[in-house]
CSV table of N, CA and C in Angstrom, one decimal:
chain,number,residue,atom,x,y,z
N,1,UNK,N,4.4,-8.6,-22.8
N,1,UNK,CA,3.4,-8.1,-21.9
N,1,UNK,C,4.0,-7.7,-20.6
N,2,UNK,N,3.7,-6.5,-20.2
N,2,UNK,CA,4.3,-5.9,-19.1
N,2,UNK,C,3.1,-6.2,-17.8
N,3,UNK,N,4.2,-6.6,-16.4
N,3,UNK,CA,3.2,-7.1,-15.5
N,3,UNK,C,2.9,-5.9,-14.9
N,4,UNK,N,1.6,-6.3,-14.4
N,4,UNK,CA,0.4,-4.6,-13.5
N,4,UNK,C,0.7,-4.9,-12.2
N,5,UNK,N,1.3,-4.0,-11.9
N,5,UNK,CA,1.6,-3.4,-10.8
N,5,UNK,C,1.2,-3.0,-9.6
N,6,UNK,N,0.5,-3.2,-8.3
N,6,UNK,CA,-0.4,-1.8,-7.5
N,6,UNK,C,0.6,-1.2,-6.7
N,7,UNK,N,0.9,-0.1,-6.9
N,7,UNK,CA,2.1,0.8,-5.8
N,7,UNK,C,0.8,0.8,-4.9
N,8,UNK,N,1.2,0.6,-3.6
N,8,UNK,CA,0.0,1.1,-2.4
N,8,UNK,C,0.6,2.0,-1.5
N,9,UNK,N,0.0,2.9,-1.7
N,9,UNK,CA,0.9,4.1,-0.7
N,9,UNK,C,0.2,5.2,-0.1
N,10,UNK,N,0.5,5.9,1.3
N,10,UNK,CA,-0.6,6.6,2.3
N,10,UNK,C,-0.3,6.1,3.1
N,11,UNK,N,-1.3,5.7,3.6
N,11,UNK,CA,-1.1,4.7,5.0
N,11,UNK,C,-2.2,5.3,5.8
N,12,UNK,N,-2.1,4.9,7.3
N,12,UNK,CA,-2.6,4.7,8.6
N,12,UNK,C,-1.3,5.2,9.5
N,13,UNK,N,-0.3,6.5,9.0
N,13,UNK,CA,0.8,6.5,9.2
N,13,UNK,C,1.2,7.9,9.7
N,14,UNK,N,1.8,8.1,10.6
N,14,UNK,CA,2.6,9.4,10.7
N,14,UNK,C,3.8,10.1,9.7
N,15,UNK,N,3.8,9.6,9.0
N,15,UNK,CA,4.5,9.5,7.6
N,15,UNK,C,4.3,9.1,6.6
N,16,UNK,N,2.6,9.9,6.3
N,16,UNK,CA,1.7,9.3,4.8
N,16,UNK,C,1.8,10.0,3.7
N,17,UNK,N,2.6,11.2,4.9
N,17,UNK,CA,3.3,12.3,2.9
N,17,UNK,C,4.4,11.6,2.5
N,18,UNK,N,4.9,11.6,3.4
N,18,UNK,CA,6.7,10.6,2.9
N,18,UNK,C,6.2,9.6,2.3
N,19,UNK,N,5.1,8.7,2.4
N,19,UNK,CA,5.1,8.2,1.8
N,19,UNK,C,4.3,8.1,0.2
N,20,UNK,N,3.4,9.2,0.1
N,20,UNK,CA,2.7,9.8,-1.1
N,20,UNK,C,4.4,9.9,-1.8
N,21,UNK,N,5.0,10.8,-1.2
N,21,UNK,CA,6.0,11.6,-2.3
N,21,UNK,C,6.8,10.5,-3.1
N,22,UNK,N,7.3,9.4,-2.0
N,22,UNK,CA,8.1,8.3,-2.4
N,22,UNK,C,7.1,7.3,-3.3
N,23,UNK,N,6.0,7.5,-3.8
N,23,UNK,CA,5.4,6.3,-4.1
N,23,UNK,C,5.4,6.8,-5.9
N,24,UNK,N,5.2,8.4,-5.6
N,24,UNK,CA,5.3,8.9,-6.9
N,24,UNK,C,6.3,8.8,-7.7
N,25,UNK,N,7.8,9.0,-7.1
N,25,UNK,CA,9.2,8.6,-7.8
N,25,UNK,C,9.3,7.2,-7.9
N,26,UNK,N,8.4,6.2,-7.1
N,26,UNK,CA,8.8,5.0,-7.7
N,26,UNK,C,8.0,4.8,-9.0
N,27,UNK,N,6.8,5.1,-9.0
N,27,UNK,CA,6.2,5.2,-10.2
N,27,UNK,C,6.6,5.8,-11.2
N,28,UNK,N,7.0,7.0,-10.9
N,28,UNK,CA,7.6,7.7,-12.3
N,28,UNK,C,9.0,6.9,-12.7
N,29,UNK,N,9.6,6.1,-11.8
N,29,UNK,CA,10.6,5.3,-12.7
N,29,UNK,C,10.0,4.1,-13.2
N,30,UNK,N,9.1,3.7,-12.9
N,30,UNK,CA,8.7,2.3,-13.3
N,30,UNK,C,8.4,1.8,-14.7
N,31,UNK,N,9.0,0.7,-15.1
N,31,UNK,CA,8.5,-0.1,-16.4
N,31,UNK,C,7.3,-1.0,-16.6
N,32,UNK,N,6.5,-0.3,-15.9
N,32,UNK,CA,5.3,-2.2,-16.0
N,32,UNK,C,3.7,-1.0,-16.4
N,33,UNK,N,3.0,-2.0,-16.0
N,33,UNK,CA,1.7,-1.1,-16.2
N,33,UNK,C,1.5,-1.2,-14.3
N,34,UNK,N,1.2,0.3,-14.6
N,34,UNK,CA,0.6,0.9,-13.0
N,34,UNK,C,-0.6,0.8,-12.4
N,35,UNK,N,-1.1,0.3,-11.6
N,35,UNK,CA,-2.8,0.8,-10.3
N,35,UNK,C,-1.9,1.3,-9.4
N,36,UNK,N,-2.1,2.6,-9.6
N,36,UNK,CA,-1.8,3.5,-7.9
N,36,UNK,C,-3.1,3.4,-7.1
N,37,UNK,N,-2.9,3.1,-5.5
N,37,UNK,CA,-3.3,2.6,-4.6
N,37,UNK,C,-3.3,3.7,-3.5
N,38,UNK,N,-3.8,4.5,-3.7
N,38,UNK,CA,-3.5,5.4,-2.0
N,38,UNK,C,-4.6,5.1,-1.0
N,39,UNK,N,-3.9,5.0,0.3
N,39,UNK,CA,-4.4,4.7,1.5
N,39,UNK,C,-4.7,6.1,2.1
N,40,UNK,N,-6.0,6.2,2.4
N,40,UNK,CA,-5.8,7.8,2.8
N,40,UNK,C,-5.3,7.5,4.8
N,41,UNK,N,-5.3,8.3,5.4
N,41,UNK,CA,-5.1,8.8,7.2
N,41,UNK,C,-6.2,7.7,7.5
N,42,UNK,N,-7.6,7.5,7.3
N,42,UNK,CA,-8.4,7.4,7.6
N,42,UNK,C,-8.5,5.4,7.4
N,43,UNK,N,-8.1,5.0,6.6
N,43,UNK,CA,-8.4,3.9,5.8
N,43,UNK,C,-8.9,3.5,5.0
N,44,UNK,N,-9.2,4.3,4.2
N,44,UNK,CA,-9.8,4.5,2.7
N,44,UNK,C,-9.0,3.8,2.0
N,45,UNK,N,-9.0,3.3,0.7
N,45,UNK,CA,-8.5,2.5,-0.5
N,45,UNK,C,-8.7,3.6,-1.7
N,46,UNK,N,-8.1,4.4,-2.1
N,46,UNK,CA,-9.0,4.9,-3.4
N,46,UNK,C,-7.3,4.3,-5.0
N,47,UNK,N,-8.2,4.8,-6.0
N,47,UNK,CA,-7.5,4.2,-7.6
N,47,UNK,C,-8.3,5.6,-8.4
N,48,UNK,N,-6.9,5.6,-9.6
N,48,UNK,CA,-7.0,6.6,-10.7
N,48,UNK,C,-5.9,7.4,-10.4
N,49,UNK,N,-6.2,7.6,-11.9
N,49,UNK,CA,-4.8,8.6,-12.4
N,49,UNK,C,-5.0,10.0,-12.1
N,50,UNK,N,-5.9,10.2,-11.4
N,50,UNK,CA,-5.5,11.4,-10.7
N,50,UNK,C,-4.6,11.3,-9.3
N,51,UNK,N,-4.5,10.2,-9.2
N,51,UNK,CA,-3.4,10.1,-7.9
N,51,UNK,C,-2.1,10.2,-8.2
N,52,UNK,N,-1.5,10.3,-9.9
N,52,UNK,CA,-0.4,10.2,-10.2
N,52,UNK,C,0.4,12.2,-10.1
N,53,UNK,N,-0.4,12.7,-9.9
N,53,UNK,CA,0.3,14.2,-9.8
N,53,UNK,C,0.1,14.4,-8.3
N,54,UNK,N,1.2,15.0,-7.9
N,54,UNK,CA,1.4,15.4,-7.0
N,54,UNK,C,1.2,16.5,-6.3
N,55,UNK,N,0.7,17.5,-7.0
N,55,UNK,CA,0.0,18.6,-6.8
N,55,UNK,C,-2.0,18.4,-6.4
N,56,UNK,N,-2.0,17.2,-6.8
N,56,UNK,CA,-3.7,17.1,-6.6
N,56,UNK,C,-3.7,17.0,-5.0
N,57,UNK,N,-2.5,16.7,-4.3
N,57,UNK,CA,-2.5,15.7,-2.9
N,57,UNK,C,-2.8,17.3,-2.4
N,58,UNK,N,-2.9,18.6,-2.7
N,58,UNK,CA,-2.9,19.7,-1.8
N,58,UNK,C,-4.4,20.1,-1.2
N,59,UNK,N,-5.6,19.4,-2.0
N,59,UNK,CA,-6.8,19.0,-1.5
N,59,UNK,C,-7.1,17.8,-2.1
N,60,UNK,N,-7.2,17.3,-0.7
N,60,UNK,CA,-7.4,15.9,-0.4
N,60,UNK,C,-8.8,15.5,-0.6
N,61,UNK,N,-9.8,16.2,-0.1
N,61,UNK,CA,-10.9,16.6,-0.4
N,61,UNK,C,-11.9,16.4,-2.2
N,62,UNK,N,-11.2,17.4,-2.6
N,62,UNK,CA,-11.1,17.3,-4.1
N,62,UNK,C,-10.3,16.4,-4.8
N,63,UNK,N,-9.4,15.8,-4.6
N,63,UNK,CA,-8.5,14.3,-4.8
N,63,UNK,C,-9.4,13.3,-4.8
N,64,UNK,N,-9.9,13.2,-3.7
N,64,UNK,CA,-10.9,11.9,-3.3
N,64,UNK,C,-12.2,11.8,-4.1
N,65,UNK,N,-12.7,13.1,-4.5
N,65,UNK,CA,-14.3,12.8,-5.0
N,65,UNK,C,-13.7,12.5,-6.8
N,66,UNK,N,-12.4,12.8,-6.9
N,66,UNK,CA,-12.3,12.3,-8.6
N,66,UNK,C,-11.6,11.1,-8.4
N,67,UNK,N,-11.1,10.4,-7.7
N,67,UNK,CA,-10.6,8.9,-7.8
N,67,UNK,C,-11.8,8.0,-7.5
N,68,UNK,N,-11.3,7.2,-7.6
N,68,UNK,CA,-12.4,5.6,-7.7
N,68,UNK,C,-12.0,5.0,-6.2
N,69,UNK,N,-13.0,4.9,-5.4
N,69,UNK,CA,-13.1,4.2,-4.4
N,69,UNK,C,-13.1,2.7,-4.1
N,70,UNK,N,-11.5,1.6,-3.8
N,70,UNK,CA,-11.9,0.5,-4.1
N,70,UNK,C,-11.8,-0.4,-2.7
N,71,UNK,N,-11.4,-1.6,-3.4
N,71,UNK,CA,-11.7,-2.8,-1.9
N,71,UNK,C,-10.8,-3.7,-1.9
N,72,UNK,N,-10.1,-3.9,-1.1
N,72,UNK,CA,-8.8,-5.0,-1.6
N,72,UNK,C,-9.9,-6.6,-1.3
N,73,UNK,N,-10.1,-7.0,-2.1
N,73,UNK,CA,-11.1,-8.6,-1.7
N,73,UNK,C,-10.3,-10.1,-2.2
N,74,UNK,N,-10.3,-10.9,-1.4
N,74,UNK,CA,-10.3,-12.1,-1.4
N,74,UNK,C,-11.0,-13.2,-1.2
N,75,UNK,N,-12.2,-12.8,-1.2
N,75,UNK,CA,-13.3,-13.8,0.0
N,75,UNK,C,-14.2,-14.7,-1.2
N,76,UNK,N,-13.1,-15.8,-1.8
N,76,UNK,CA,-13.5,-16.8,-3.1
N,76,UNK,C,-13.8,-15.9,-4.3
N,77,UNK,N,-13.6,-15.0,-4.4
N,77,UNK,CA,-13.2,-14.0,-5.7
N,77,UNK,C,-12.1,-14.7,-5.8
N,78,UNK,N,-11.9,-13.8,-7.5
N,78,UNK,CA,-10.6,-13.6,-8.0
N,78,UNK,C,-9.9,-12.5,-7.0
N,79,UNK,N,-8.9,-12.7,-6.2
N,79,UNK,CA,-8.3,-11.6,-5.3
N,79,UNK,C,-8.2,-10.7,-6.8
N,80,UNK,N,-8.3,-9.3,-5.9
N,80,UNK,CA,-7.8,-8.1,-6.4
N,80,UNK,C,-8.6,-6.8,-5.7
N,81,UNK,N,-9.2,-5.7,-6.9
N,81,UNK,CA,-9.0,-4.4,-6.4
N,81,UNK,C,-10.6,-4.3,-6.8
N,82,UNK,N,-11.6,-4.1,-6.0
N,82,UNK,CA,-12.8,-3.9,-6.5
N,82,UNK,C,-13.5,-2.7,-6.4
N,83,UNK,N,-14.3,-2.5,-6.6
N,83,UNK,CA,-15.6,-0.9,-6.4
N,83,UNK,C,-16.8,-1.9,-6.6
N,84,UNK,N,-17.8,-0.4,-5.8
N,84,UNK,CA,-19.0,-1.0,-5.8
N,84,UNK,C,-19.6,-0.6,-7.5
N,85,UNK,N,-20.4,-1.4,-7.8
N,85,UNK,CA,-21.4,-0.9,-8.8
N,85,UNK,C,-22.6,-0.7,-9.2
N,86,UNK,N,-23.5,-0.9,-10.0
N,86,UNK,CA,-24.8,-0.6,-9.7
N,86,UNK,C,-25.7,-1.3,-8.6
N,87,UNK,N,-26.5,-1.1,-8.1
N,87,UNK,CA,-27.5,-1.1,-6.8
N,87,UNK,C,-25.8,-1.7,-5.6
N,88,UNK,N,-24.9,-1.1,-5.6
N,88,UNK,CA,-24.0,-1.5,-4.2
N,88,UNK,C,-22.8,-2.8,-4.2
N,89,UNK,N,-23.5,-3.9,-5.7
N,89,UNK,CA,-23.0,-4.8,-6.1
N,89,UNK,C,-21.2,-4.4,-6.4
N,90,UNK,N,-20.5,-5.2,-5.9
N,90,UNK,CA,-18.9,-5.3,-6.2
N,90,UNK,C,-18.1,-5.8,-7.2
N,91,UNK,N,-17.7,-5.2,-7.8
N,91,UNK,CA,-17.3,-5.8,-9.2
N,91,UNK,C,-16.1,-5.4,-9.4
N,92,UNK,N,-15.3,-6.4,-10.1
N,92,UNK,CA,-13.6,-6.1,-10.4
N,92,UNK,C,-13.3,-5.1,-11.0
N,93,UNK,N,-12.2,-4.1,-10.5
N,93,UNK,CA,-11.9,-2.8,-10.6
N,93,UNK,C,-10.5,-3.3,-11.5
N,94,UNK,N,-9.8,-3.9,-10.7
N,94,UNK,CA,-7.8,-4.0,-11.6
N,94,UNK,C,-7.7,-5.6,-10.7
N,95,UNK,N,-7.4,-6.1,-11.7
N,95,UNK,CA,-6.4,-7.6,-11.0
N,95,UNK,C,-4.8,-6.8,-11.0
N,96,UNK,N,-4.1,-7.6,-10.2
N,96,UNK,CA,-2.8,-7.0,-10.1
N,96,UNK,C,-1.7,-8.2,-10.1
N,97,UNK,N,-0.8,-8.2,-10.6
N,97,UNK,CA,0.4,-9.7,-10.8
N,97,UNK,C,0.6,-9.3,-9.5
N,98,UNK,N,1.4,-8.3,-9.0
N,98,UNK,CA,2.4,-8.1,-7.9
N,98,UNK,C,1.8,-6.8,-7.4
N,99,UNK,N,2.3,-6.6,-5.6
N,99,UNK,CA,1.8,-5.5,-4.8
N,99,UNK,C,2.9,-4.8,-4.5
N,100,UNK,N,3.2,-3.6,-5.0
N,100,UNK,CA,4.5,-3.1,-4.3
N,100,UNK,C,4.2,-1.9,-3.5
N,101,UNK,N,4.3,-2.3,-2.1
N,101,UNK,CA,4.0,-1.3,-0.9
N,101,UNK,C,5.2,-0.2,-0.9
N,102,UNK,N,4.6,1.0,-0.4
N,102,UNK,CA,5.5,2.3,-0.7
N,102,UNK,C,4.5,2.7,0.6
N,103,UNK,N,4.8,2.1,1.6
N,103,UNK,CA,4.0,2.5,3.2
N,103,UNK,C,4.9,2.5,4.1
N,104,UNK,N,5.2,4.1,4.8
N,104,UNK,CA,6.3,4.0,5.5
N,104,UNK,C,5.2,4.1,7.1
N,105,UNK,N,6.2,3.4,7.9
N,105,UNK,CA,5.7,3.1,9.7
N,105,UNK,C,4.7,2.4,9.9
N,106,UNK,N,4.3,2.8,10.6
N,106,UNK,CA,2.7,1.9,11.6
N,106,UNK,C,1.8,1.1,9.9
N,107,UNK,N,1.4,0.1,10.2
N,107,UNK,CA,0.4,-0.4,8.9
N,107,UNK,C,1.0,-0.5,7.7
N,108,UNK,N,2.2,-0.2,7.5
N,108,UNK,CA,3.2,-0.5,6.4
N,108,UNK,C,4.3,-1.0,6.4
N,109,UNK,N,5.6,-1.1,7.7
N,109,UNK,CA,6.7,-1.6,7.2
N,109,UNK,C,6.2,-2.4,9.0
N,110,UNK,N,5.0,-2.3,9.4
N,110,UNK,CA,5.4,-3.5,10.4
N,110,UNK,C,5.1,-4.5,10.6
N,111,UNK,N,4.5,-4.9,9.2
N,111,UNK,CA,3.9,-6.5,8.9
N,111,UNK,C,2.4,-6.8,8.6
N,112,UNK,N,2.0,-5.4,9.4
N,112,UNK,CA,0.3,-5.7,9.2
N,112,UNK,C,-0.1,-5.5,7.6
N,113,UNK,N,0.8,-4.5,6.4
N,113,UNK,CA,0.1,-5.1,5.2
N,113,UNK,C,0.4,-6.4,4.6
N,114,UNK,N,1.8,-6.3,5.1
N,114,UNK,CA,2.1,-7.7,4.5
N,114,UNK,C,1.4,-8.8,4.8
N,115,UNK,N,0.7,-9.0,6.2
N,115,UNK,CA,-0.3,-10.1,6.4
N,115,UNK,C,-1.0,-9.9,6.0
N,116,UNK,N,-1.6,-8.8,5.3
N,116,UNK,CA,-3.6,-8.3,4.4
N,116,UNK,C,-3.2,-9.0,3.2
N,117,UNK,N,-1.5,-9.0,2.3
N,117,UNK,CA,-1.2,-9.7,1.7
N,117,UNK,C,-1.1,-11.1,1.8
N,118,UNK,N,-0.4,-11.9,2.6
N,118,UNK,CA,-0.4,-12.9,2.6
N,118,UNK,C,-2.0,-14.0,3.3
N,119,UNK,N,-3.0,-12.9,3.5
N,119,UNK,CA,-4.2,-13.5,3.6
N,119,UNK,C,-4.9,-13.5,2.4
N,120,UNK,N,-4.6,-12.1,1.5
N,120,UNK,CA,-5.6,-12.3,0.2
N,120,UNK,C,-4.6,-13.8,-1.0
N,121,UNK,N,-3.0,-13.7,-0.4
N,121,UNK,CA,-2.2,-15.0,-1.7
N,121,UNK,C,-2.0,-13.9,-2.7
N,122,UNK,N,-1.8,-13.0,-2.3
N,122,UNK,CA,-1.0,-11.8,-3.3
N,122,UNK,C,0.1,-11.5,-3.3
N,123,UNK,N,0.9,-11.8,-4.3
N,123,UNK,CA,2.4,-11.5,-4.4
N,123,UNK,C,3.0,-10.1,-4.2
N,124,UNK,N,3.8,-9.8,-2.7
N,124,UNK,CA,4.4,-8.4,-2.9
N,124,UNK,C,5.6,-8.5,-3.2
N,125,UNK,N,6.2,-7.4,-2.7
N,125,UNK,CA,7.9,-7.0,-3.0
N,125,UNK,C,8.0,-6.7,-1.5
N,126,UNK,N,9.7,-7.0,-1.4
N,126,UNK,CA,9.8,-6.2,0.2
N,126,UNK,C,9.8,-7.5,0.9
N,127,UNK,N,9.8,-7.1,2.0
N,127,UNK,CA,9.6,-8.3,3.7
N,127,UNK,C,9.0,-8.9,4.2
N,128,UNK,N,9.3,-10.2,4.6
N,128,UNK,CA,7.6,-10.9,4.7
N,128,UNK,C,6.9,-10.0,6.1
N,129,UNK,N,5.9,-11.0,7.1
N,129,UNK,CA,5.6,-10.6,8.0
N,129,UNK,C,6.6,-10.4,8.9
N,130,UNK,N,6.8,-11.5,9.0
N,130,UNK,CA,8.0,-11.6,10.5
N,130,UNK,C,9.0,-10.5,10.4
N,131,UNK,N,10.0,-10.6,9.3
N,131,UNK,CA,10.7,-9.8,9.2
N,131,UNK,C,10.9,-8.5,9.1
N,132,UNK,N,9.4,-8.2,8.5
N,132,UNK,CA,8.8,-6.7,9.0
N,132,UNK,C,8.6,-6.0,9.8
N,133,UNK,N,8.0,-6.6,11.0
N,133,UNK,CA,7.7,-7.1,12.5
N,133,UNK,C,9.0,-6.8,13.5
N,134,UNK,N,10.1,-7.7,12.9
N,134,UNK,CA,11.0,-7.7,13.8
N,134,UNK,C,11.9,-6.3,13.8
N,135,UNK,N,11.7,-6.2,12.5
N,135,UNK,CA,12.7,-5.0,11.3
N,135,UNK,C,12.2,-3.5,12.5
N,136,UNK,N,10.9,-3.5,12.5
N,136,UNK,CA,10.4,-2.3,13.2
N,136,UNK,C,10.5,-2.2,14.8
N,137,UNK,N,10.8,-3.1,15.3
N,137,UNK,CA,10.8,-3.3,16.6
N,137,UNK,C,12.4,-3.3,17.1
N,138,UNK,N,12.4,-1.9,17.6
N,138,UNK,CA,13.7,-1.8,17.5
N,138,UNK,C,14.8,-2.6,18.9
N,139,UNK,N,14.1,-2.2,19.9
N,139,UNK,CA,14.3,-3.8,20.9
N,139,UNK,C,14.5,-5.0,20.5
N,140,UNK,N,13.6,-5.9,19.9
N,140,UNK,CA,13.7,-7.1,19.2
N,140,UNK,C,14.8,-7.0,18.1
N,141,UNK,N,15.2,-6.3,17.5
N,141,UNK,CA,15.7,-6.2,16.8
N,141,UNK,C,17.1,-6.3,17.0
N,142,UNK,N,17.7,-5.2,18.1
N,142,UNK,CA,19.1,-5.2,19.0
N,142,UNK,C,19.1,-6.7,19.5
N,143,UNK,N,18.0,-7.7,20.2
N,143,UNK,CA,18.8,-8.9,20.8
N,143,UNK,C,18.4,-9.5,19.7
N,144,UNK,N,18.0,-9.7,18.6
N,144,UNK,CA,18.4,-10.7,17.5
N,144,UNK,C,19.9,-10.3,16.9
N,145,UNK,N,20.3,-9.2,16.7
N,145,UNK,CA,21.6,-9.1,16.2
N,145,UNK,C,22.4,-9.1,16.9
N,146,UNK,N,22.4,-9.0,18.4
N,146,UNK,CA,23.8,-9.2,19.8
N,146,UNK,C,23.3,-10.5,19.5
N,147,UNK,N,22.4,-11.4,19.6
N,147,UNK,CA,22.3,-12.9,19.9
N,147,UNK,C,23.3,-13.8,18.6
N,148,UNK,N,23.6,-13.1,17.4
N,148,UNK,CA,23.6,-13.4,16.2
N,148,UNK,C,24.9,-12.9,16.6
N,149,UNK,N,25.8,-12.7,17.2
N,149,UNK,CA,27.2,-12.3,16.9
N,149,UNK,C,27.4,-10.9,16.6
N,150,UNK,N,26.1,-9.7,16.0
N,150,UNK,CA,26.7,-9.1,15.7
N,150,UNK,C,26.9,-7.5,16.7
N,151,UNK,N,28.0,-6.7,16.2
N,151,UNK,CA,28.1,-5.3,17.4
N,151,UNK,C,26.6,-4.9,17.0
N,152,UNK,N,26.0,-4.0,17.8
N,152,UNK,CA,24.9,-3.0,18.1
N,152,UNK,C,25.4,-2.0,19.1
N,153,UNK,N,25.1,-0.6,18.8
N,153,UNK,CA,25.2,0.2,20.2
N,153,UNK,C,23.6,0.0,21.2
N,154,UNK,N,24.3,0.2,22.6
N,154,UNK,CA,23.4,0.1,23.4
N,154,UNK,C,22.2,1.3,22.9
């Protein structure tokens, strides 16, 4: 049994095509069963295999009204991926074993998904908070590695 996967990729990011394009080549190499996850500019959640071509990303517009609109929930659910359904009611869309984020900058490599993660107890791939955090902060980052012995340019 191959474990399911959510690539989450888009973002809240100045770099949400870089991250569309890279989310696609990790998926097209992958071995597991896939939920693609795109985060639109805005903060949308959407799911479906129309997110897997790369050509649909050229209207975003038309992209959106064929994918499935979902909800990352934890609140005494089963965590996972939901949609609304009849009269507005929320019902389970994809449980997911593991989250592997493909979110480049702001809301992806600087801790804030990985804390959406570690508040829902969802297993990702990649850096926790902290190290995320520190990883992007490129000040913090120079006196942790001069403090630690190692060279840095000024």
């Amino acid at each position: 049994m191959k474990i399911k996967v959510a690539v989450v990729f888009g973002g809240k990011s100045v770099e949400h095509e870089i991250s569309v394009v890279s989310a696609l080549q990790a998926i097209s190499a992958a071995n597991s069963e896939i939920v693609p996850v795109y985060i639109t500019k805005e903060g949308e959640w959407f799911s479906g295999d129309v997110l897997l071509k790369v050509d649909n990303y050229k209207n975003t517009a038309t992209l959106l009204k064929q994918a499935v609109r979902i909800f990352p929930l934890a609140d005494g659910r089963e965590p996972g991926l939901y949609t609304k359904g009849m009269f507005g009611a929320l019902k389970l869309y994809s449980n997911v074993d593991v989250v592997l984020p493909v979110l480049h900058g702001t809301y992806g490599e600087d801790g804030a998904f990985q804390g959406l993660m570690e508040l829902m107890a969802v297993p990702y791939a990649g850096c926790n908070v902290l190290s995320s955090a520190v990883g992007m902060d490129k000040i913090l980052m120079k006196k942790i590695l001069r403090e630690s012995g190692i060279p840095v340019v000024d």
